[in-house]
Amino acid sequence: MKRTIKLSLCLLSALLTLLSCQEESIQADYQIIPLPQQIQLKSNEDPFIINKKTNILYPKGNKKLKKYAQLLAQYIEEKTHKEITIDSGTKANNSIILQIVPQSTNLEGYQIDINSHQITISGNSEAGIFYGIQSLWKALPIAQENKVIALPAVHINDFPYFQYRGAHLDVSRHFFSVNEIKTYIDMMAMHNMNTLHWHLTDDQGWRIEIKKYPRLTQIGSKREETLIGHLNDYPEKYDGKPYQGFYTQEQIKDIVSYASHKQITIIPEIDLPGHMQAALASYPELGCTEGPYKVWTKWGISENVLCAGNPKTLQFLDDIFNEIIEMFPSTYIHIGGDECPKTQWQHCPKCQAFIQKQNIKSDSIYTKEQYLQSFIMKHVSEYLKKKNRKTIGWDEILEGNADPQATVMSWRGEAGGVKAAQQGHDVIMTPNTVMYFDFYQALDTDKEPLAIGGYIPIEKVYNYTPIPNQLTQNQQKHIIGVQSNLWTEYIPDFSHVQYMTLPRWAALAEIQWNNPKQKNYNEFLNRLRNMLKLYDLEKYNYAKHVLNVDATYVSNPETGYTEVTLSTLGNAPIHYTLDGTIPTNQSPVYQKKLQINKTTTLQAIAIRPEGNSEIYKEQFHFNKATNKPIILKFPADEKYNGQGYGTLVDGISGNTTYGSDKWLGFSNGNDMIATIDLEKETPITSVSLNTCIATGDGIFDAQHICIELSSDGKNYKKTASQIYTMPTEHRKEVKQHTLTFQTQTARYVRISATSEKKLPSWSGLPAIPAFIFVDEISIE
């Protein structure tokens, strides 16, 4: 159904007249997040006024709606300081009425009707009532006790676009208390999410009590210390402090019940057959080498996995899931399947004997070890089917003979989701390029808490469309939802959890609830302002980048300028300087694109009555290559394409955030081969370029750089080259490579940066070509 918002000038005039007569009145705002599908303000009707006699009515005998009535009363008092009584009943003046009136098959849909006498929240089910209450809560103003609260007469009809609206939380790398998990659930409910994907086990900790295997928590929930800093840092450092934590089965059931009252289903994940080192530390006989193992103290991918040829392994998994399904009533159980190295299986006599016994063979697509993993996954899936449960797995479960009824969670981009939907699997989209909220959300990483890397700002989240264009209409029906993931290697406390999710969850809520084709980022930002006030009211720790100045850059070879566009939330005045001075309210006001054609420093600040933004700062370094025409032999990876080819010559250098728009990334063995046209014969003595290195993410330095010069663009002469040595330990840094030579004259400069064609074994990553990330090319 197309979203419609009807607001007549007549109604506005009437409201303004009414409210001007009530000196202390303040009105509700229905422009909330996520935005309801239909909002129809009623002309010529007075608003509903909340006062001391207002009450909330629920159907007699409905205990769940009684709790929702109590929740709504709590919400109203929290935002307006007005105490509201509740009672059972169906109709009365000056009342807020909760009623179940199914109007469609979408059980989470609801309607809100407001007139001067009453507010009616009608749900297609109890879930619909709950989401109607959430919307009314978000629409209410935050007011002092002496304010009159007016709710304009309106009809709202609303329902979600996706049936699965998820958020993921990893508690293995870092553990969070029961109360913190409940707060996470509250935050999800505020954003109309209905599924918590709870990652409970991994190499770094087993966090759930299994009574048949007590050592899983006696041993597996504890690690002797934890890595300090980033995996890419060298040398590695550890804190030397024991770390532990797990949930008892009673605590699990309590959390599941709490989530159910907030219309949230918890899907547990027991990740297998890889990411099992904590389990192997507890029961080493389940590993190919039989140990000794210890709960892992660092991040990455461990080669220690469950022994697929040991008959005890399958029994272990059956026993584990027997207890899991007793704790979690969810239809789905997540069984992982990601990042399982096959090295030990290749050399394990038990695994190889089992492969022969089952007549598992390699083919032109998959190895016999990949088929061995799918054998294990299908065993677990079939076992759960007997218990009337369904399985979800990461997109690696497609490698081999996937269970045709398994739901696929597409995390390695969208390709796995596309393939799964084409094969008839249901799919949940959670691509790491958009939905991994452990990535940085700001470019100035020096001011940010440590993150795993990458760059996913809120605008990128909002603009994501979960349904790939290459799918047919029938295949698109298999995209059942979208989810954000929060891996906690670098997120040690719950305040940090909130910072990484908020306000990116607001953008996620929009794409989960609303039609993906109906988007307007600026309009979303205007609605976000009230959501930020609600975060403040709830004392949530959220990132405030949206309040700062945002900038985009375009290299224009026709004019030689770098064109800069500035923006900020709510179109607050932006003041800027280009002379190195700190901007103030006396500095020039930004009104149109800035055109920069020389080395300078841009600084800008948004001025607001409630407080100024942080100062935005960017340095421009111009040289003979800046904003000159450039051609690439191989295109950049579509996920890391910066602002186009001109990113390499826009005068701006990227930092260690390789996922920002300041870098071009080349993948699949493609080299960076760029030809720059200086537009006239020019004397040249040096060429330099920057590379971004993050070996833990498969991003390596150039193996070889070569400079060639030409006067006609056809005949090139090799002028300088340099070979670089591959490191033997992880690194994360930006390197500038400068090749100098005796002065030569040329118009065309061809720069080749060759990528590493095979990742080394010490990286812990598959032996595939490395990424190479390149930025600012300078010619002097």
CSV table of N, CA, C and O in Angstrom, one decimal, residues 249-330:
chain,number,residue,atom,x,y,z
A,249,GLN,N,20.4,-21.8,32.5
A,249,GLN,CA,19.2,-22.1,31.8
A,249,GLN,C,18.0,-21.3,32.3
A,249,GLN,O,17.1,-20.9,31.5
A,250,GLU,N,18.0,-21.0,33.6
A,250,GLU,CA,16.9,-20.2,34.2
A,250,GLU,C,17.0,-18.8,33.7
A,250,GLU,O,16.0,-18.1,33.4
A,251,GLN,N,18.2,-18.2,33.6
A,251,GLN,CA,18.4,-16.9,33.1
A,251,GLN,C,18.0,-16.8,31.6
A,251,GLN,O,17.3,-15.8,31.2
A,252,ILE,N,18.3,-17.8,30.8
A,252,ILE,CA,17.9,-17.8,29.4
A,252,ILE,C,16.4,-17.8,29.3
A,252,ILE,O,15.8,-17.0,28.5
A,253,LYS,N,15.7,-18.6,30.1
A,253,LYS,CA,14.2,-18.7,30.0
A,253,LYS,C,13.6,-17.3,30.4
A,253,LYS,O,12.6,-16.9,29.9
A,254,ASP,N,14.2,-16.7,31.4
A,254,ASP,CA,13.7,-15.4,31.9
A,254,ASP,C,13.9,-14.4,30.7
A,254,ASP,O,12.9,-13.6,30.5
A,255,ILE,N,15.0,-14.4,30.1
A,255,ILE,CA,15.2,-13.4,29.0
A,255,ILE,C,14.3,-13.7,27.8
A,255,ILE,O,13.7,-12.8,27.2
A,256,VAL,N,14.1,-15.0,27.5
A,256,VAL,CA,13.2,-15.3,26.4
A,256,VAL,C,11.8,-14.9,26.7
A,256,VAL,O,11.1,-14.3,25.8
A,257,SER,N,11.3,-15.0,28.0
A,257,SER,CA,10.0,-14.6,28.4
A,257,SER,C,9.9,-13.0,28.3
A,257,SER,O,8.9,-12.5,27.8
A,258,TYR,N,10.9,-12.3,28.7
A,258,TYR,CA,10.9,-10.9,28.7
A,258,TYR,C,10.8,-10.4,27.2
A,258,TYR,O,10.1,-9.5,26.9
A,259,ALA,N,11.6,-11.1,26.3
A,259,ALA,CA,11.5,-10.7,24.9
A,259,ALA,C,10.2,-10.9,24.3
A,259,ALA,O,9.7,-10.2,23.5
A,260,SER,N,9.5,-12.0,24.7
A,260,SER,CA,8.2,-12.4,24.2
A,260,SER,C,7.2,-11.3,24.5
A,260,SER,O,6.3,-11.0,23.7
A,261,HIS,N,7.3,-10.7,25.7
A,261,HIS,CA,6.4,-9.6,26.1
A,261,HIS,C,6.6,-8.4,25.2
A,261,HIS,O,5.7,-7.5,25.1
A,262,LYS,N,7.8,-8.3,24.6
A,262,LYS,CA,8.1,-7.1,23.7
A,262,LYS,C,8.0,-7.6,22.3
A,262,LYS,O,8.5,-6.9,21.4
A,263,GLN,N,7.2,-8.7,22.0
A,263,GLN,CA,7.0,-9.2,20.7
A,263,GLN,C,8.3,-9.5,19.9
A,263,GLN,O,8.4,-9.3,18.7
A,264,ILE,N,9.3,-10.0,20.7
A,264,ILE,CA,10.6,-10.3,20.1
A,264,ILE,C,10.8,-11.8,20.3
A,264,ILE,O,10.8,-12.3,21.4
A,265,THR,N,11.1,-12.5,19.2
A,265,THR,CA,11.5,-13.9,19.3
A,265,THR,C,13.1,-13.9,19.3
A,265,THR,O,13.7,-13.2,18.6
A,266,ILE,N,13.6,-14.8,20.2
A,266,ILE,CA,15.0,-15.0,20.3
A,266,ILE,C,15.4,-16.2,19.5
A,266,ILE,O,14.9,-17.3,19.8
A,267,ILE,N,16.3,-16.1,18.5
A,267,ILE,CA,16.8,-17.2,17.8
A,267,ILE,C,18.3,-17.4,18.3
A,267,ILE,O,19.1,-16.6,18.1
A,268,PRO,N,18.5,-18.6,18.9
A,268,PRO,CA,19.9,-18.9,19.4
A,268,PRO,C,20.8,-19.3,18.3
A,268,PRO,O,20.3,-20.0,17.3
A,269,GLU,N,22.0,-19.0,18.4
A,269,GLU,CA,23.0,-19.6,17.4
A,269,GLU,C,24.0,-20.4,18.1
A,269,GLU,O,24.7,-19.9,19.0
A,270,ILE,N,24.2,-21.6,17.8
A,270,ILE,CA,25.3,-22.5,18.2
A,270,ILE,C,26.1,-22.7,16.9
A,270,ILE,O,25.7,-23.4,16.0
A,271,ASP,N,27.2,-22.0,16.8
A,271,ASP,CA,28.0,-21.9,15.5
A,271,ASP,C,28.8,-23.2,15.4
A,271,ASP,O,29.6,-23.6,16.3
A,272,LEU,N,28.6,-23.9,14.3
A,272,LEU,CA,29.3,-25.2,14.0
A,272,LEU,C,29.6,-25.4,12.5
A,272,LEU,O,28.9,-24.7,11.7
A,273,PRO,N,30.5,-26.2,12.1
A,273,PRO,CA,31.4,-27.0,12.9
A,273,PRO,C,32.7,-26.2,13.3
A,273,PRO,O,33.5,-26.7,14.0
A,274,GLY,N,32.9,-25.0,12.7
A,274,GLY,CA,34.0,-24.2,13.1
A,274,GLY,C,33.6,-23.3,14.2
A,274,GLY,O,32.5,-23.4,14.8
A,275,HIS,N,34.5,-22.4,14.6
A,275,HIS,CA,34.2,-21.5,15.7
A,275,HIS,C,33.9,-22.2,17.0
A,275,HIS,O,33.0,-21.9,17.8
A,276,MET,N,34.5,-23.4,17.2
A,276,MET,CA,34.2,-24.3,18.3
A,276,MET,C,35.4,-24.5,19.3
A,276,MET,O,35.4,-25.4,20.1
A,277,GLN,N,36.4,-23.6,19.3
A,277,GLN,CA,37.5,-23.9,20.1
A,277,GLN,C,37.2,-23.8,21.6
A,277,GLN,O,37.8,-24.6,22.4
A,278,ALA,N,36.2,-23.0,22.0
A,278,ALA,CA,35.8,-23.0,23.5
A,278,ALA,C,35.2,-24.4,23.8
A,278,ALA,O,35.5,-24.9,24.9
A,279,ALA,N,34.5,-25.0,22.9
A,279,ALA,CA,33.9,-26.3,23.2
A,279,ALA,C,35.0,-27.4,23.2
A,279,ALA,O,35.0,-28.3,24.0
A,280,LEU,N,36.0,-27.2,22.3
A,280,LEU,CA,37.1,-28.2,22.3
A,280,LEU,C,38.0,-28.1,23.5
A,280,LEU,O,38.6,-29.1,24.0
A,281,ALA,N,38.2,-26.9,24.0
A,281,ALA,CA,38.9,-26.7,25.3
A,281,ALA,C,38.2,-27.5,26.4
A,281,ALA,O,38.9,-28.0,27.3
A,282,SER,N,36.9,-27.6,26.3
A,282,SER,CA,36.1,-28.3,27.3
A,282,SER,C,36.1,-29.8,27.1
A,282,SER,O,36.2,-30.6,28.1
A,283,TYR,N,36.0,-30.2,25.9
A,283,TYR,CA,36.0,-31.6,25.5
A,283,TYR,C,36.9,-31.9,24.3
A,283,TYR,O,36.5,-32.0,23.2
A,284,PRO,N,38.2,-32.0,24.6
A,284,PRO,CA,39.2,-32.0,23.6
A,284,PRO,C,39.1,-33.3,22.7
A,284,PRO,O,39.6,-33.3,21.5
A,285,GLU,N,38.5,-34.3,23.2
A,285,GLU,CA,38.3,-35.5,22.3
A,285,GLU,C,37.4,-35.3,21.1
A,285,GLU,O,37.4,-36.1,20.2
A,286,LEU,N,36.7,-34.2,21.1
A,286,LEU,CA,35.9,-33.8,19.9
A,286,LEU,C,36.7,-33.2,18.8
A,286,LEU,O,36.1,-32.9,17.7
A,287,GLY,N,37.9,-32.9,19.0
A,287,GLY,CA,38.8,-32.3,17.9
A,287,GLY,C,39.6,-33.3,17.2
A,287,GLY,O,39.9,-34.4,17.7
A,288,CYS,N,40.0,-32.9,16.0
A,288,CYS,CA,40.8,-33.8,15.2
A,288,CYS,C,42.2,-34.2,15.8
A,288,CYS,O,42.6,-35.3,15.7
A,289,THR,N,42.8,-33.2,16.5
A,289,THR,CA,44.1,-33.5,17.2
A,289,THR,C,43.9,-33.9,18.6
A,289,THR,O,44.9,-34.3,19.2
A,290,GLU,N,42.7,-33.8,19.2
A,290,GLU,CA,42.4,-34.1,20.6
A,290,GLU,C,43.2,-33.2,21.5
A,290,GLU,O,43.4,-33.6,22.7
A,291,GLY,N,43.6,-32.1,21.1
A,291,GLY,CA,44.2,-31.1,22.0
A,291,GLY,C,45.7,-31.2,22.2
A,291,GLY,O,46.4,-31.9,21.4
A,292,PRO,N,46.2,-30.5,23.2
A,292,PRO,CA,45.4,-29.7,24.1
A,292,PRO,C,44.9,-28.4,23.5
A,292,PRO,O,45.6,-27.9,22.6
A,293,TYR,N,43.7,-27.9,23.9
A,293,TYR,CA,43.2,-26.7,23.4
A,293,TYR,C,43.0,-25.7,24.6
A,293,TYR,O,42.9,-26.2,25.8
A,294,LYS,N,42.9,-24.5,24.3
A,294,LYS,CA,42.4,-23.5,25.3
A,294,LYS,C,41.4,-22.5,24.7
A,294,LYS,O,41.4,-22.4,23.4
A,295,VAL,N,40.6,-22.0,25.5
A,295,VAL,CA,39.7,-21.0,25.0
A,295,VAL,C,40.5,-19.8,24.4
A,295,VAL,O,41.4,-19.3,25.0
A,296,TRP,N,40.2,-19.5,23.1
A,296,TRP,CA,41.0,-18.6,22.4
A,296,TRP,C,41.0,-17.2,23.0
A,296,TRP,O,40.0,-16.7,23.4
A,297,THR,N,42.2,-16.6,23.0
A,297,THR,CA,42.3,-15.3,23.6
A,297,THR,C,42.5,-14.1,22.6
A,297,THR,O,42.6,-13.0,23.0
A,298,LYS,N,42.4,-14.5,21.3
A,298,LYS,CA,42.5,-13.5,20.3
A,298,LYS,C,41.4,-13.6,19.3
A,298,LYS,O,40.5,-14.5,19.5
A,299,TRP,N,41.3,-12.8,18.3
A,299,TRP,CA,40.2,-12.8,17.4
A,299,TRP,C,40.7,-13.4,16.1
A,299,TRP,O,41.9,-13.7,15.9
A,300,GLY,N,39.8,-13.7,15.2
A,300,GLY,CA,40.1,-14.2,13.9
A,300,GLY,C,39.4,-15.6,13.7
A,300,GLY,O,38.4,-15.9,14.3
A,301,ILE,N,40.1,-16.4,12.9
A,301,ILE,CA,39.5,-17.7,12.5
A,301,ILE,C,40.4,-18.8,13.0
A,301,ILE,O,41.5,-19.0,12.5
A,302,SER,N,40.0,-19.6,13.9
A,302,SER,CA,40.8,-20.7,14.4
A,302,SER,C,40.7,-22.0,13.5
A,302,SER,O,39.6,-22.3,13.0
A,303,GLU,N,41.8,-22.7,13.3
A,303,GLU,CA,41.8,-23.9,12.5
A,303,GLU,C,41.3,-25.1,13.3
A,303,GLU,O,41.0,-26.2,12.8
A,304,ASN,N,41.1,-24.9,14.6
A,304,ASN,CA,40.6,-26.0,15.5
A,304,ASN,C,39.1,-26.1,15.4
A,304,ASN,O,38.4,-25.2,15.8
A,305,VAL,N,38.6,-27.2,14.7
A,305,VAL,CA,37.2,-27.3,14.5
A,305,VAL,C,36.7,-28.7,15.0
A,305,VAL,O,37.6,-29.6,15.3
A,306,LEU,N,35.4,-28.9,15.0
A,306,LEU,CA,34.9,-30.2,15.4
A,306,LEU,C,35.4,-31.3,14.5
A,306,LEU,O,35.4,-31.1,13.2
A,307,CYS,N,35.8,-32.5,15.0
A,307,CYS,CA,36.2,-33.6,14.1
A,307,CYS,C,34.9,-34.2,13.5
A,307,CYS,O,34.1,-34.8,14.2
A,308,ALA,N,34.8,-34.1,12.2
A,308,ALA,CA,33.6,-34.6,11.5
A,308,ALA,C,33.6,-36.1,11.4
A,308,ALA,O,32.6,-36.7,11.2
A,309,GLY,N,34.8,-36.7,11.6
A,309,GLY,CA,34.9,-38.2,11.5
A,309,GLY,C,34.7,-38.9,12.8
A,309,GLY,O,34.7,-40.1,12.9
A,310,ASN,N,34.5,-38.2,13.9
A,310,ASN,CA,34.3,-38.7,15.2
A,310,ASN,C,32.8,-38.9,15.5
A,310,ASN,O,32.1,-38.0,15.5
A,311,PRO,N,32.4,-40.2,15.7
A,311,PRO,CA,30.9,-40.4,15.9
A,311,PRO,C,30.4,-39.7,17.2
A,311,PRO,O,29.2,-39.4,17.3
A,312,LYS,N,31.3,-39.3,18.1
A,312,LYS,CA,30.9,-38.6,19.3
A,312,LYS,C,30.5,-37.2,19.0
A,312,LYS,O,29.7,-36.6,19.7
A,313,THR,N,31.0,-36.7,17.8
A,313,THR,CA,30.6,-35.3,17.5
A,313,THR,C,29.2,-35.1,17.2
A,313,THR,O,28.5,-34.2,17.7
A,314,LEU,N,28.6,-36.0,16.4
A,314,LEU,CA,27.2,-35.9,16.0
A,314,LEU,C,26.3,-36.1,17.3
A,314,LEU,O,25.3,-35.4,17.4
A,315,GLN,N,26.7,-37.0,18.1
A,315,GLN,CA,25.9,-37.2,19.4
A,315,GLN,C,26.0,-36.0,20.3
A,315,GLN,O,25.0,-35.6,20.9
A,316,PHE,N,27.2,-35.4,20.3
A,316,PHE,CA,27.4,-34.1,21.1
A,316,PHE,C,26.4,-33.1,20.6
A,316,PHE,O,25.7,-32.4,21.4
A,317,LEU,N,26.4,-32.9,19.3
A,317,LEU,CA,25.5,-31.9,18.7
A,317,LEU,C,24.0,-32.2,18.9
A,317,LEU,O,23.2,-31.3,19.3
A,318,ASP,N,23.6,-33.4,18.8
A,318,ASP,CA,22.2,-33.8,19.1
A,318,ASP,C,21.9,-33.5,20.6
A,318,ASP,O,20.8,-32.9,20.8
A,319,ASP,N,22.8,-33.8,21.5
A,319,ASP,CA,22.5,-33.5,22.9
A,319,ASP,C,22.4,-32.0,23.2
A,319,ASP,O,21.6,-31.6,23.9
A,320,ILE,N,23.3,-31.3,22.5
A,320,ILE,CA,23.3,-29.8,22.7
A,320,ILE,C,22.0,-29.2,22.3
A,320,ILE,O,21.3,-28.5,23.0
A,321,PHE,N,21.5,-29.6,21.1
A,321,PHE,CA,20.3,-29.0,20.6
A,321,PHE,C,19.0,-29.5,21.3
A,321,PHE,O,18.0,-28.9,21.3
A,322,ASN,N,19.1,-30.7,21.9
A,322,ASN,CA,18.0,-31.2,22.8
A,322,ASN,C,17.8,-30.2,23.9
A,322,ASN,O,16.6,-29.9,24.2
A,323,GLU,N,18.8,-29.6,24.5
A,323,GLU,CA,18.7,-28.7,25.6
A,323,GLU,C,18.4,-27.3,25.0
A,323,GLU,O,17.6,-26.5,25.7
A,324,ILE,N,18.9,-27.0,23.9
A,324,ILE,CA,18.6,-25.6,23.3
A,324,ILE,C,17.2,-25.5,23.0
A,324,ILE,O,16.6,-24.4,23.3
A,325,ILE,N,16.5,-26.4,22.4
A,325,ILE,CA,15.1,-26.3,22.0
A,325,ILE,C,14.2,-26.3,23.3
A,325,ILE,O,13.1,-25.8,23.2
A,326,GLU,N,14.7,-26.8,24.4
A,326,GLU,CA,13.9,-26.7,25.6
A,326,GLU,C,13.9,-25.2,26.2
A,326,GLU,O,13.0,-24.8,26.9
A,327,MET,N,15.0,-24.5,25.9
A,327,MET,CA,15.1,-23.1,26.4
A,327,MET,C,14.5,-22.1,25.4
A,327,MET,O,14.1,-21.1,25.9
A,328,PHE,N,14.5,-22.4,24.1
A,328,PHE,CA,14.1,-21.5,23.1
A,328,PHE,C,12.9,-22.0,22.3
A,328,PHE,O,13.1,-23.0,21.6
A,329,PRO,N,11.7,-21.4,22.4
A,329,PRO,CA,10.6,-21.9,21.7
A,329,PRO,C,10.5,-21.4,20.2
A,329,PRO,O,9.6,-21.7,19.5
A,330,SER,N,11.6,-20.7,19.8
A,330,SER,CA,11.6,-20.2,18.4
A,330,SER,C,11.4,-21.2,17.4
A,330,SER,O,12.0,-22.4,17.5
